Coordinates of C-alpha atoms and ligand atoms in Angstrom, one line a residue:
M13 CA -8.2 6.3 0.4
C14 CA -11.3 5.3 2.4
G15 CA -13.2 1.8 2.1
V16 CA -17.0 1.7 0.8
V17 CA -19.1 -1.6 1.0
A18 CA -23.2 -1.6 0.0
V19 CA -25.5 -4.4 0.5
I20 CA -28.9 -4.8 -1.4
G21 CA -31.3 -7.7 -0.9
K22 CA -30.1 -9.3 2.0
Q23 CA -31.5 -9.6 5.6
N24 CA -29.2 -7.6 8.0
A25 CA -27.9 -5.7 5.5
G26 CA -26.5 -3.3 8.0
K27 CA -24.8 -6.3 9.9
L28 CA -23.2 -7.5 6.4
V29 CA -21.8 -4.0 5.6
I30 CA -20.0 -4.1 9.1
E31 CA -18.6 -7.4 8.3
G32 CA -17.1 -5.8 5.1
L33 CA -16.0 -2.8 6.6
K34 CA -13.8 -4.6 9.0
K35 CA -11.8 -5.9 6.0
L36 CA -11.6 -2.6 4.6
E37 CA -9.7 -0.6 7.7
Y38 CA -6.5 -1.1 5.6
R39 CA -8.0 1.9 3.5
G40 CA -8.6 4.2 6.4
Y41 CA -9.6 4.2 10.1
D42 CA -10.1 7.8 11.2
S43 CA -14.1 7.4 11.2
A44 CA -16.6 5.3 10.3
G45 CA -20.5 5.4 9.0
I46 CA -23.4 3.4 8.0
A47 CA -26.7 4.1 6.1
S48 CA -29.6 2.1 5.4
V49 CA -33.1 2.5 4.2
S50 CA -35.9 1.2 6.0
S51 CA -39.9 2.2 6.1
E52 CA -39.3 5.3 4.2
T53 CA -36.3 6.4 6.3
L54 CA -32.8 7.1 5.9
N55 CA -30.8 5.8 8.9
I56 CA -27.7 7.3 9.3
V57 CA -24.9 6.3 12.2
K58 CA -21.5 7.8 12.3
S59 CA -18.7 7.8 14.9
E60 CA -15.2 9.1 14.9
G61 CA -12.3 6.7 15.5
K62 CA -11.8 3.3 14.3
L63 CA -14.6 1.0 13.4
I64 CA -15.0 -0.5 16.8
N65 CA -16.6 3.0 17.7
L66 CA -19.2 2.6 15.2
I67 CA -20.0 -1.0 16.1
N68 CA -20.3 0.2 20.1
K69 CA -22.5 2.9 18.9
L70 CA -24.8 1.1 17.0
S71 CA -25.3 -1.4 19.7
E72 CA -26.4 1.4 21.7
V73 CA -28.8 2.8 19.4
S74 CA -32.0 1.3 20.8
N75 CA -34.7 -0.2 18.3
S76 CA -32.4 0.8 15.7
S77 CA -33.9 -0.2 12.3
L78 CA -30.1 -0.9 11.6
K79 CA -30.0 -3.5 13.8
S80 CA -33.0 -5.2 12.1
V81 CA -33.7 -6.6 9.1
N82 CA -32.8 -4.1 6.4
A83 CA -32.5 -5.2 2.7
I84 CA -30.4 -2.2 1.7
A85 CA -27.4 -0.7 3.5
M86 CA -24.0 1.1 2.8
G87 CA -20.8 2.0 4.7
H88 CA -17.6 3.4 4.8
T89 CA -14.5 3.8 6.7
R90 CA -12.5 7.2 6.4
W91 CA -9.1 8.5 5.5
A92 CA -9.5 12.2 5.6
T93 CA -8.8 14.2 2.8
H94 CA -10.8 17.1 3.0
G95 CA -12.2 18.4 6.5
N96 CA -10.7 17.3 9.9
V97 CA -11.5 13.9 11.4
S98 CA -15.2 14.6 13.0
V99 CA -18.6 13.0 12.6
E100 CA -19.7 15.5 10.6
N101 CA -17.2 14.9 7.9
A102 CA -17.7 10.9 8.6
H103 CA -19.6 9.3 5.6
P104 CA -22.2 8.9 4.4
L105 CA -22.8 12.4 3.6
T106 CA -26.6 13.5 3.0
S107 CA -28.7 15.7 1.4
E108 CA -31.9 16.7 2.7
N109 CA -32.2 13.4 4.5
R110 CA -33.2 12.0 1.2
V111 CA -30.2 11.1 -0.5
A112 CA -27.1 9.4 0.9
V113 CA -23.4 8.9 -0.5
V114 CA -20.2 6.9 0.6
H115 CA -17.3 8.1 -1.5
N116 CA -13.6 6.9 -1.8
G117 CA -11.0 9.7 -3.7
I118 CA -11.4 13.3 -4.1
I119 CA -13.7 15.5 -6.3
E120 CA -11.3 18.1 -7.6
N121 CA -13.6 20.7 -8.8
Y122 CA -15.8 20.6 -5.5
A123 CA -15.1 24.3 -4.4
F124 CA -16.5 25.5 -7.7
I125 CA -19.6 23.1 -7.4
K126 CA -20.0 23.8 -3.9
N127 CA -20.2 27.4 -4.1
K128 CA -22.9 27.2 -6.8
L129 CA -24.9 25.0 -5.0
M130 CA -24.8 27.1 -2.2
S131 CA -25.9 30.1 -4.3
E132 CA -28.8 27.6 -5.3
G133 CA -29.7 27.4 -1.6
Y134 CA -28.1 23.9 -0.5
S135 CA -26.3 24.0 2.7
F136 CA -23.6 22.4 3.6
K137 CA -22.8 20.4 7.2
S138 CA -19.1 19.1 6.5
Q139 CA -16.0 20.2 5.1
T140 CA -15.6 17.3 2.7
D141 CA -15.5 17.4 -1.0
T142 CA -17.9 14.5 -1.2
E143 CA -21.0 16.5 0.4
V144 CA -21.4 18.0 -3.1
L145 CA -22.1 14.4 -4.5
P146 CA -25.4 14.0 -2.1
H147 CA -26.7 17.5 -3.0
L148 CA -26.0 17.0 -6.7
F149 CA -27.9 14.0 -6.8
T150 CA -31.0 16.1 -5.2
K151 CA -30.9 18.5 -7.4
H152 CA -30.8 16.4 -10.3
I153 CA -33.6 14.3 -9.0
K154 CA -35.9 17.3 -8.1
L155 CA -35.8 18.2 -11.7
G156 CA -37.4 14.7 -12.5
N157 CA -34.4 12.4 -13.1
N158 CA -34.6 8.9 -12.0
L159 CA -31.5 7.4 -10.1
L160 CA -29.6 6.6 -13.1
Q161 CA -30.5 9.7 -15.0
A162 CA -29.5 11.7 -12.1
G163 CA -26.3 9.7 -11.4
R164 CA -25.1 10.4 -15.0
L165 CA -25.7 14.1 -14.8
V166 CA -23.5 14.3 -11.3
L167 CA -20.7 12.3 -13.3
K168 CA -20.6 15.2 -16.2
D169 CA -20.7 17.8 -12.9
I170 CA -17.3 16.1 -11.4
K171 CA -14.0 15.8 -12.0
G172 CA -11.3 13.8 -10.1
A173 CA -10.5 10.2 -8.8
F174 CA -13.6 8.6 -7.2
A175 CA -15.4 5.4 -6.3
F176 CA -19.0 6.2 -4.8
V177 CA -22.0 4.8 -4.2
A178 CA -25.6 6.8 -4.0
M179 CA -29.0 5.7 -2.5
S180 CA -32.0 8.0 -2.4
L181 CA -35.3 7.3 -0.7
D182 CA -37.1 8.4 -4.2
F183 CA -35.8 5.2 -5.3
P184 CA -35.5 2.7 -2.2
G185 CA -34.6 -0.5 -4.1
E186 CA -31.6 0.9 -6.3
L187 CA -28.0 2.1 -5.8
F188 CA -26.0 4.2 -8.2
V189 CA -22.3 3.2 -8.3
S190 CA -19.4 4.8 -10.3
R191 CA -15.6 4.8 -10.6
N192 CA -12.8 6.7 -12.1
S193 CA -9.4 5.4 -10.9
S194 CA -10.3 4.3 -7.5
P195 CA -11.0 0.9 -7.1
L196 CA -14.7 -0.6 -6.8
A197 CA -15.9 -4.1 -7.2
I198 CA -19.7 -5.5 -7.4
G199 CA -20.4 -8.7 -6.0
L200 CA -23.0 -10.7 -7.5
G201 CA -25.5 -13.0 -5.4
D202 CA -28.9 -14.8 -5.5
K203 CA -31.3 -12.1 -5.4
S204 CA -29.0 -9.5 -3.9
N205 CA -25.9 -7.8 -5.1
F206 CA -23.0 -6.0 -3.4
V207 CA -20.4 -3.4 -3.6
G208 CA -17.1 -3.2 -2.1
S209 CA -13.6 -1.3 -2.4
D210 CA -12.1 -4.7 -3.1
A211 CA -13.4 -8.0 -3.6
H212 CA -12.2 -9.3 -0.3
S213 CA -14.4 -6.9 1.6
I214 CA -17.6 -8.9 0.0
D215 CA -16.1 -12.2 -0.3
H216 CA -18.2 -13.3 2.6
L217 CA -21.3 -12.6 0.6
T218 CA -20.5 -14.2 -2.7
Q219 CA -17.5 -15.0 -4.9
K220 CA -18.6 -13.9 -8.1
I221 CA -17.3 -10.5 -8.9
I222 CA -17.2 -8.0 -11.6
Y223 CA -14.6 -5.1 -11.5
L224 CA -16.1 -1.8 -12.9
E225 CA -13.5 -0.2 -15.5
D226 CA -12.4 3.3 -15.1
G227 CA -15.6 5.9 -16.3
D228 CA -18.1 3.1 -15.6
H229 CA -21.5 3.5 -13.7
A230 CA -24.0 0.8 -12.5
L231 CA -27.4 0.8 -11.5
I232 CA -27.7 -2.1 -9.0
N233 CA -31.1 -3.6 -7.7
F234 CA -32.0 -6.7 -6.0
E235 CA -32.0 -8.8 -9.2
D236 CA -29.9 -6.9 -11.6
V237 CA -26.8 -5.2 -12.1
Q238 CA -26.7 -3.0 -15.5
I239 CA -23.2 -1.4 -16.4
F240 CA -22.7 1.5 -18.7
N241 CA -19.5 2.7 -19.8
M242 CA -18.7 6.5 -19.9
N243 CA -20.8 7.0 -23.4
N244 CA -23.8 5.4 -21.1
E245 CA -23.6 2.4 -23.6
K246 CA -24.7 -0.6 -21.8
V247 CA -21.6 -3.0 -21.1
D248 CA -21.2 -6.6 -20.1
R249 CA -17.8 -6.6 -17.8
K250 CA -16.3 -10.2 -17.0
I251 CA -17.4 -12.2 -14.1
I252 CA -14.6 -13.2 -11.9
N253 CA -14.8 -16.2 -9.7
I254 CA -12.5 -15.4 -6.8
K255 CA -11.7 -17.5 -3.7
A256 CA -13.1 -16.6 -0.4
E257 CA -10.2 -16.0 2.1
I258 CA -11.0 -17.9 5.2
G259 CA -12.6 -15.7 7.8
L260 CA -10.5 -12.8 9.4
I261 CA -7.2 -13.0 9.4
T262 CA -5.6 -13.1 13.1
K263 CA -2.7 -12.1 14.9
G264 CA -1.8 -15.6 15.9
G265 CA -0.8 -14.8 19.5
Y266 CA 1.4 -11.9 18.6
R267 CA 0.6 -8.3 20.1
H268 CA 0.6 -6.9 16.8
F269 CA 0.0 -7.8 13.1
M270 CA 3.4 -6.0 12.5
E271 CA 5.1 -8.4 14.8
K272 CA 3.6 -11.5 13.4
E273 CA 4.5 -10.2 9.6
I274 CA 8.2 -9.8 10.8
F275 CA 8.4 -13.1 12.4
E276 CA 6.4 -15.2 9.4
Q277 CA 9.3 -14.1 7.1
P278 CA 11.1 -17.1 7.3
S279 CA 8.1 -19.5 6.5
V280 CA 6.6 -17.1 3.9
I281 CA 9.6 -16.0 1.7
P282 CA 10.0 -19.7 0.7
Q283 CA 6.7 -19.2 -1.0
T284 CA 8.0 -16.1 -3.2
I285 CA 11.1 -17.8 -3.9
S286 CA 9.4 -21.4 -5.1
T287 CA 7.4 -19.3 -7.4
F288 CA 10.4 -18.4 -9.4
V289 CA 13.3 -20.7 -8.4
K290 CA 12.7 -24.4 -10.1
D291 CA 14.8 -27.3 -9.4
N292 CA 16.9 -25.6 -7.2
Y293 CA 18.7 -23.3 -9.7
E294 CA 16.6 -22.4 -12.6
I295 CA 14.9 -19.0 -12.3
K296 CA 11.5 -19.1 -14.3
I297 CA 10.9 -15.6 -15.0
D298 CA 9.8 -14.6 -18.6
L299 CA 12.6 -12.2 -19.5
N300 CA 10.8 -11.7 -23.1
K301 CA 7.6 -11.1 -21.3
L302 CA 9.2 -8.6 -18.9
G303 CA 10.7 -6.5 -22.2
F304 CA 14.1 -7.9 -22.4
K305 CA 14.2 -9.4 -25.9
N306 CA 17.4 -7.3 -26.1
K307 CA 19.4 -5.4 -23.8
N308 CA 17.7 -2.1 -22.7
T309 CA 17.2 0.2 -19.9
L310 CA 14.8 -0.9 -17.1
L311 CA 12.5 1.8 -15.6
I312 CA 11.3 0.8 -12.0
S313 CA 8.6 3.0 -10.5
A314 CA 6.9 2.8 -7.2
A315 CA 6.1 4.6 -3.9
G316 CA 7.2 4.4 -0.2
T317 CA 8.8 1.1 0.9
S318 CA 8.1 -0.4 -2.5
Y319 CA 10.5 2.3 -4.0
Y320 CA 13.4 1.6 -1.5
A321 CA 12.9 -2.1 -2.8
A322 CA 13.5 -0.6 -6.2
M323 CA 16.7 1.2 -5.3
V324 CA 17.8 -1.9 -4.2
G325 CA 16.9 -3.8 -7.4
K326 CA 18.8 -1.0 -9.4
Y327 CA 22.2 -1.7 -7.8
W328 CA 21.6 -5.6 -8.0
I329 CA 20.7 -5.1 -11.6
E330 CA 23.4 -2.9 -12.6
Q331 CA 26.1 -5.2 -10.7
L332 CA 24.9 -8.5 -11.5
A333 CA 23.4 -7.8 -15.2
D334 CA 25.4 -4.9 -16.6
L335 CA 22.0 -3.4 -17.7
P336 CA 21.3 0.3 -16.6
V337 CA 18.1 1.1 -14.3
I338 CA 16.2 4.2 -13.9
I339 CA 14.2 4.3 -10.8
D340 CA 11.5 7.0 -10.5
L341 CA 9.1 7.8 -7.7
A342 CA 5.8 7.3 -9.1
S343 CA 4.1 10.5 -7.7
E344 CA 6.7 12.1 -9.8
Y345 CA 6.9 10.1 -12.6
R346 CA 3.3 10.7 -13.6
Y347 CA 3.7 14.6 -13.7
R348 CA 7.0 14.7 -15.8
K349 CA 7.4 14.1 -19.5
P350 CA 10.1 11.8 -19.2
S351 CA 12.3 10.4 -21.8
V352 CA 11.9 6.7 -22.7
F353 CA 15.2 7.2 -24.9
G354 CA 16.9 3.3 -24.7
Q355 CA 13.6 1.9 -22.8
S356 CA 11.1 -0.7 -23.6
A357 CA 10.0 -2.1 -20.2
M358 CA 8.4 -0.5 -17.0
L359 CA 8.1 -2.3 -13.8
V360 CA 6.0 -1.2 -10.9
I361 CA 6.2 -2.6 -7.7
S362 CA 3.2 -2.4 -5.1
Q363 CA 2.4 -4.7 -2.3
S364 CA -1.4 -3.8 -2.6
G365 CA -1.6 -3.3 -6.2
E366 CA -3.9 -0.1 -5.5
S367 CA -1.3 2.7 -4.8
L368 CA -3.0 5.5 -7.1
D369 CA 0.4 7.2 -7.6
T370 CA 1.8 4.0 -8.9
L371 CA -1.1 3.0 -11.0
M372 CA -1.0 6.3 -12.5
A373 CA 2.6 6.0 -13.1
L374 CA 2.0 2.8 -14.8
R375 CA -0.7 4.3 -17.1
H376 CA 1.7 7.0 -18.1
G377 CA 4.4 4.5 -18.9
K378 CA 2.1 2.4 -20.7
E379 CA 0.7 5.8 -23.0
L380 CA 4.4 6.3 -23.5
G381 CA 4.7 2.9 -25.1
L382 CA 6.4 0.8 -22.4
N383 CA 5.8 -2.6 -21.9
T384 CA 4.4 -2.9 -18.1
N385 CA 5.1 -5.4 -15.5
A386 CA 4.6 -5.6 -11.7
I387 CA 5.7 -6.8 -8.7
V388 CA 2.3 -7.0 -6.7
N389 CA 1.0 -9.0 -3.6
V390 CA -2.3 -8.8 -4.1
E391 CA -3.7 -10.8 -7.5
G392 CA -6.8 -9.0 -9.0
S393 CA -5.6 -5.8 -7.5
T394 CA -6.0 -2.7 -10.2
I395 CA -2.2 -2.8 -11.0
D396 CA -2.3 -6.4 -11.5
R397 CA -5.0 -6.3 -14.0
E398 CA -3.8 -3.6 -15.9
V399 CA -0.2 -4.6 -16.4
D400 CA 1.2 -6.8 -19.2
Y401 CA 2.9 -9.2 -16.6
S402 CA 2.6 -9.6 -12.8
L403 CA 5.3 -11.2 -10.6
Y404 CA 3.3 -12.4 -7.6
T405 CA 5.3 -11.9 -4.2
R406 CA 2.7 -14.7 -2.6
V407 CA 3.2 -13.9 1.1
G408 CA -0.5 -13.6 2.0
A409 CA -2.1 -10.4 3.4
E410 CA -0.1 -8.0 5.2
I411 CA -2.3 -6.0 7.5
G412 CA 0.2 -3.8 9.6
V413 CA 0.7 -0.6 8.0
A414 CA 4.1 -0.8 8.1
S415 CA 5.5 -2.8 4.9
T416 CA 7.5 -5.6 6.1
K417 CA 7.2 -9.2 4.7
S418 CA 6.4 -7.6 1.6
F419 CA 9.5 -5.5 1.4
M420 CA 11.5 -8.5 1.8
S421 CA 9.5 -10.4 -1.0
Q422 CA 9.8 -7.5 -3.3
L423 CA 13.6 -7.9 -2.9
V424 CA 13.5 -11.5 -3.6
I425 CA 12.0 -11.0 -6.9
L426 CA 14.3 -8.0 -7.9
F427 CA 17.3 -10.1 -7.0
L428 CA 16.1 -13.1 -9.1
I429 CA 15.3 -10.5 -12.1
A430 CA 19.0 -9.2 -11.6
V431 CA 20.4 -13.1 -11.9
A432 CA 18.1 -13.9 -14.5
L433 CA 19.3 -10.8 -16.5
G434 CA 22.8 -11.4 -15.5
K435 CA 22.5 -14.8 -17.0
K436 CA 20.7 -13.9 -20.1
F437 CA 23.1 -11.5 -20.8
N438 CA 26.3 -13.5 -20.1
N439 CA 27.4 -11.2 -17.5
I440 CA 27.4 -13.8 -14.8
T441 CA 28.1 -17.8 -15.6
T442 CA 25.6 -20.9 -14.9
A443 CA 27.7 -21.8 -12.2
Q444 CA 27.4 -18.5 -10.7
T445 CA 23.7 -18.4 -11.0
Q446 CA 23.6 -21.8 -9.5
K447 CA 25.6 -20.6 -6.5
I448 CA 23.6 -17.6 -6.1
C449 CA 20.2 -19.7 -6.3
L450 CA 21.5 -21.9 -3.7
N451 CA 22.3 -18.5 -1.6
I452 CA 18.5 -17.4 -2.1
L453 CA 17.2 -20.7 -1.1
A454 CA 19.2 -20.4 2.1
L455 CA 17.9 -17.0 2.8
P456 CA 14.8 -17.8 5.0
S457 CA 17.3 -19.5 7.7
A458 CA 19.4 -16.5 7.4
I459 CA 16.4 -14.5 7.9
A460 CA 15.6 -16.6 10.9
Q461 CA 19.0 -16.0 12.2
M462 CA 18.9 -12.6 12.2
L463 CA 15.2 -12.5 14.0
N464 CA 17.5 -14.0 16.9
M465 CA 19.0 -10.7 17.5
E466 CA 15.7 -9.1 18.6
N467 CA 16.6 -9.0 22.4
E468 CA 19.8 -6.8 21.4
I469 CA 17.5 -4.5 19.4
K470 CA 15.2 -4.3 22.0
L471 CA 17.7 -2.7 24.5
V472 CA 18.7 0.0 21.7
A473 CA 15.4 0.8 21.1
Q474 CA 14.7 1.5 24.8
N475 CA 18.0 3.5 24.8
I476 CA 16.8 5.7 21.9
K477 CA 12.9 5.7 22.6
N478 CA 13.0 9.5 23.7
A479 CA 15.3 10.8 20.8
K480 CA 14.2 14.1 19.2
S481 CA 15.6 12.6 15.8
I482 CA 17.4 9.8 14.4
I483 CA 19.6 9.3 11.6
F484 CA 19.9 6.2 9.8
L485 CA 23.3 5.8 7.5
G486 CA 24.4 3.0 4.8
R487 CA 26.4 2.9 1.7
G488 CA 25.8 1.2 -1.5
L489 CA 23.2 -1.6 -1.3
L490 CA 22.7 -0.6 2.3
Y491 CA 21.7 3.2 1.7
P492 CA 18.3 2.2 0.7
L493 CA 17.9 0.0 3.7
A494 CA 19.1 3.5 5.7
L495 CA 16.1 5.0 4.0
E496 CA 13.9 2.3 4.8
G497 CA 14.9 1.9 8.4
A498 CA 14.1 5.9 8.7
L499 CA 10.7 5.4 7.1
K500 CA 9.9 2.5 9.1
L501 CA 10.7 4.3 12.6
K502 CA 9.0 7.4 11.6
E503 CA 6.0 6.1 10.4
I504 CA 5.1 3.8 13.4
S505 CA 7.0 5.6 16.4
Y506 CA 6.4 9.3 15.3
I507 CA 10.0 10.2 15.9
H508 CA 11.7 12.3 13.1
A509 CA 14.1 10.4 11.2
E510 CA 16.2 10.5 8.4
G511 CA 18.2 8.2 6.1
F512 CA 21.3 9.3 4.3
A513 CA 24.0 7.7 2.2
A514 CA 27.1 7.6 4.7
G515 CA 29.4 9.6 2.1
E516 CA 26.5 12.3 1.9
M517 CA 26.9 13.5 5.4
K518 CA 30.0 15.9 5.0
H519 CA 27.9 17.4 2.2
G520 CA 25.2 18.9 4.4
P521 CA 23.5 16.8 6.7
I522 CA 26.3 16.3 9.4
A523 CA 25.2 19.8 10.5
L524 CA 22.1 18.0 12.4
I525 CA 24.5 16.1 14.6
E526 CA 24.6 17.3 18.1
D527 CA 25.4 15.6 21.6
Q528 CA 23.8 12.4 21.8
V529 CA 21.7 12.3 18.4
P530 CA 21.5 8.8 17.7
V531 CA 23.1 7.7 14.3
I532 CA 22.4 4.0 13.3
M533 CA 24.5 2.5 10.5
F534 CA 24.0 -0.7 8.6
L535 CA 27.3 -2.2 7.6
V536 CA 28.7 -5.1 6.0
S537 CA 32.5 -6.0 4.8
D538 CA 31.9 -5.6 1.2
G539 CA 35.5 -4.0 0.6
N540 CA 34.2 -0.2 1.0
E541 CA 33.5 -0.8 4.6
D542 CA 36.5 1.7 5.5
K543 CA 34.8 4.6 3.9
A544 CA 31.5 3.9 5.7
I545 CA 33.3 3.9 9.0
S546 CA 35.1 7.2 8.1
N547 CA 31.9 8.8 7.8
L548 CA 30.8 7.1 11.2
Q549 CA 34.0 8.4 12.9
E550 CA 33.2 11.8 11.9
A551 CA 29.8 11.7 13.6
Y552 CA 31.2 10.1 16.6
S553 CA 33.4 13.0 16.7
R554 CA 30.6 15.6 16.9
G555 CA 28.9 13.8 20.0
A556 CA 26.6 11.5 17.9
K557 CA 25.5 8.4 19.9
I558 CA 26.6 5.5 17.6
I559 CA 24.7 2.4 16.9
L560 CA 26.3 -0.1 14.6
I561 CA 24.6 -3.2 13.4
A562 CA 27.5 -4.7 11.4
D563 CA 29.5 -8.1 11.0
K564 CA 32.4 -9.0 13.1
N565 CA 35.1 -7.4 11.1
C566 CA 33.3 -4.0 10.8
I567 CA 32.2 -4.2 14.7
Q568 CA 36.1 -4.6 15.2
K569 CA 37.2 -1.7 13.1
A570 CA 34.5 0.7 14.7
S571 CA 35.3 -0.2 18.1
F572 CA 34.3 3.4 19.1
A573 CA 30.6 2.7 18.3
H574 CA 28.3 2.9 21.5
H575 CA 26.1 0.4 20.6
K576 CA 27.4 -2.8 18.4
I577 CA 25.3 -5.2 17.5
E578 CA 26.7 -8.2 15.6
I579 CA 24.9 -10.0 13.1
P580 CA 25.6 -13.8 12.7
N581 CA 28.6 -15.0 10.8
F582 CA 27.3 -15.5 7.1
E583 CA 30.0 -16.2 4.3
T584 CA 31.7 -13.0 2.8
D585 CA 29.8 -13.4 -0.5
F586 CA 26.4 -13.9 0.7
K587 CA 26.4 -11.3 3.2
S588 CA 27.7 -8.6 1.0
L589 CA 25.7 -9.3 -2.1
L590 CA 22.2 -10.1 0.1
S591 CA 23.1 -7.7 2.8
P592 CA 19.8 -5.7 2.0
F593 CA 17.6 -9.0 3.0
L594 CA 19.5 -9.3 6.3
M595 CA 19.3 -5.7 7.3
A596 CA 16.0 -5.4 6.5
I597 CA 15.5 -7.6 9.9
P598 CA 17.1 -5.0 12.4
A599 CA 15.5 -2.0 10.6
Q600 CA 11.9 -3.7 11.2
L601 CA 12.5 -4.7 14.7
L602 CA 14.2 -1.6 15.6
A603 CA 10.9 0.3 14.5
Y604 CA 8.5 -2.0 16.0
H605 CA 10.0 -2.1 19.7
V606 CA 10.6 1.8 19.7
A607 CA 7.1 2.2 18.7
N608 CA 6.2 -0.3 21.2
E609 CA 8.2 1.5 24.2
R610 CA 6.4 4.7 23.1
G611 CA 2.9 3.0 22.8
T612 CA 2.0 4.2 19.4
D613 CA -0.8 2.3 17.5
V614 CA 1.6 0.0 15.8
D615 CA -0.4 -1.4 13.2
Q616 CA -2.6 1.6 12.5
P617 CA -0.5 4.4 12.9
R618 CA -1.8 7.9 12.9
N619 CA -2.6 9.4 9.6
L620 CA -1.7 6.8 7.4
A621 CA -3.6 3.6 5.9
K622 CA -2.3 0.5 4.4
S623 CA -3.5 1.3 0.9
V624 CA -2.8 4.8 -0.6
T625 CA -5.4 5.3 -2.8
V626 CA -5.3 9.4 -3.3
E627 CA -3.0 11.5 -5.1
Ligands
LIG11 O1 1.2 -1.1 -1.5 P1 2.4 -0.2 -1.9 O2 3.4 -1.0 -2.0 O3 2.1 0.3 -3.6 O4 2.4 1.0 -1.1 C1 3.7 1.9 -1.2 C2 3.6 3.0 0.1 O5 2.4 3.3 0.4 C3 3.9 1.9 1.2 O6 5.2 1.1 1.1 C4 4.3 2.7 2.3 O7 5.3 3.7 2.5 C5 4.5 1.9 3.6 N1 3.5 2.1 4.9 C6 5.8 1.9 4.4 O8 5.7 0.8 5.4

């Protein structure tokens, strides 16, 4: 993970770097640091914890050249991989106070390089993999190489996924940058140039962006950016004009971004819907582009919450289109030799468009000859740029680490793909398609009604906030929601939580049930509700605290439940087919309120980052 920003050729470069880092905290927030060059000195300031600690530290550094007019600076916000969270392990990492490097990714062969460098007399101050980079630069510069030559030799030495920026006092007006699998954007200015982990981090400085390709490296000075491919050939990469996002996104009066993002769903989901539903009942998704000239098996791959959206998608596509769907965790797919028998298309799902596991799964699918597509929120992200066809969720930036509105919007697109495929392959009629489209248009108001249940959910949150472990149950379309409910709760409240298919309880997990363990079930009347209620009864008989979030009919049938939260009254077809949309709301609100009750850092929970760009 981690975010890097660099500025060359601008007054107050340090300050501009900090502005960029503020926009990159989604990539990691356990420590931060900044380096700049002034009067032949390398100035480094680093601090543990969030960026605000670095900003405070900078304001205390008296007469710091970092506060003054510096023409070259670079900064970093860290998500620890190698070495604990400490000032020593924060970036920039340096060598002999002459070279500094900020790095995102992992140098996989660092242990071997470190041993070699130590035997050559280099001493290490951190436990990071990154520290080999500045020492390698020093070593190659000492041998008489300029920054470009030294950088190329460093690239020969290292293996892994990385994006890094290096500066050296021996070449004070230059930066060497390179990327392999981790994202890196270069911004072009007037007698100034910039580097950022994403384009948004430098859009306060320029709208002209170049994305480096894998294996590229570049030498950047005030006036020029020279880009080379992995064979050291000079290359031109496309200059893209991006739109600057207006300032920093605010919480808009809410306590947390997550709360805001939950509550803005009724107003942003219409943006997803209107991109694909035209004239009220026509779905504009190019199924040929998606790889469906003929009936084929669809492969969907993703991570975390996006994977749970894929699970729901599988159930919908099988039900509405009678097409086989295989879902695969991106982190697993990449390292298998999967059979592509009967498959022509792969769909990856990623809010950020930068999850490395998902990107690598996509590349693997491509190598295996599949047509590649993505459901993605961030236009211009690496996944967006690499797939054959992107379907944009268009819900605006999601800042809270917990995915909420993105999940909802991914479900919308998956549902529409299922309906479009169902229509194309004559599994559903035009009349049914129109009815379903009208239902989807009614979705934002149904979500708004679900949000009205907040106070009841708050009471449940107060009741379970001290639990050691919580179990979520669901069946059918609501099984993935049980998994999502558990993920959401554990990532922001730090309470152990697991989701299970209700019918699986008796095959093992029921052993976890003891007195007062909260068991939360999402349930709607879909014809199979009696089976789910029997599963719930089994947990009740063993002393579990039963929390049922369900429609009226189910609540009446499961009157034994300790807490019953009745969802609003929706038409039967609507609620059974669209139940994942509805139940996403209590899953999100419950996690949010339990976390709030426990006083955790809701938007930036420990050990996590918004965009997971390491394997
Ligand atoms: O950006 P992506 O959708 O690729 O992210 C995938 C997961 O890392 C993400 O959904 C993660 O599980 C969320 N923090 C869950 O709320």
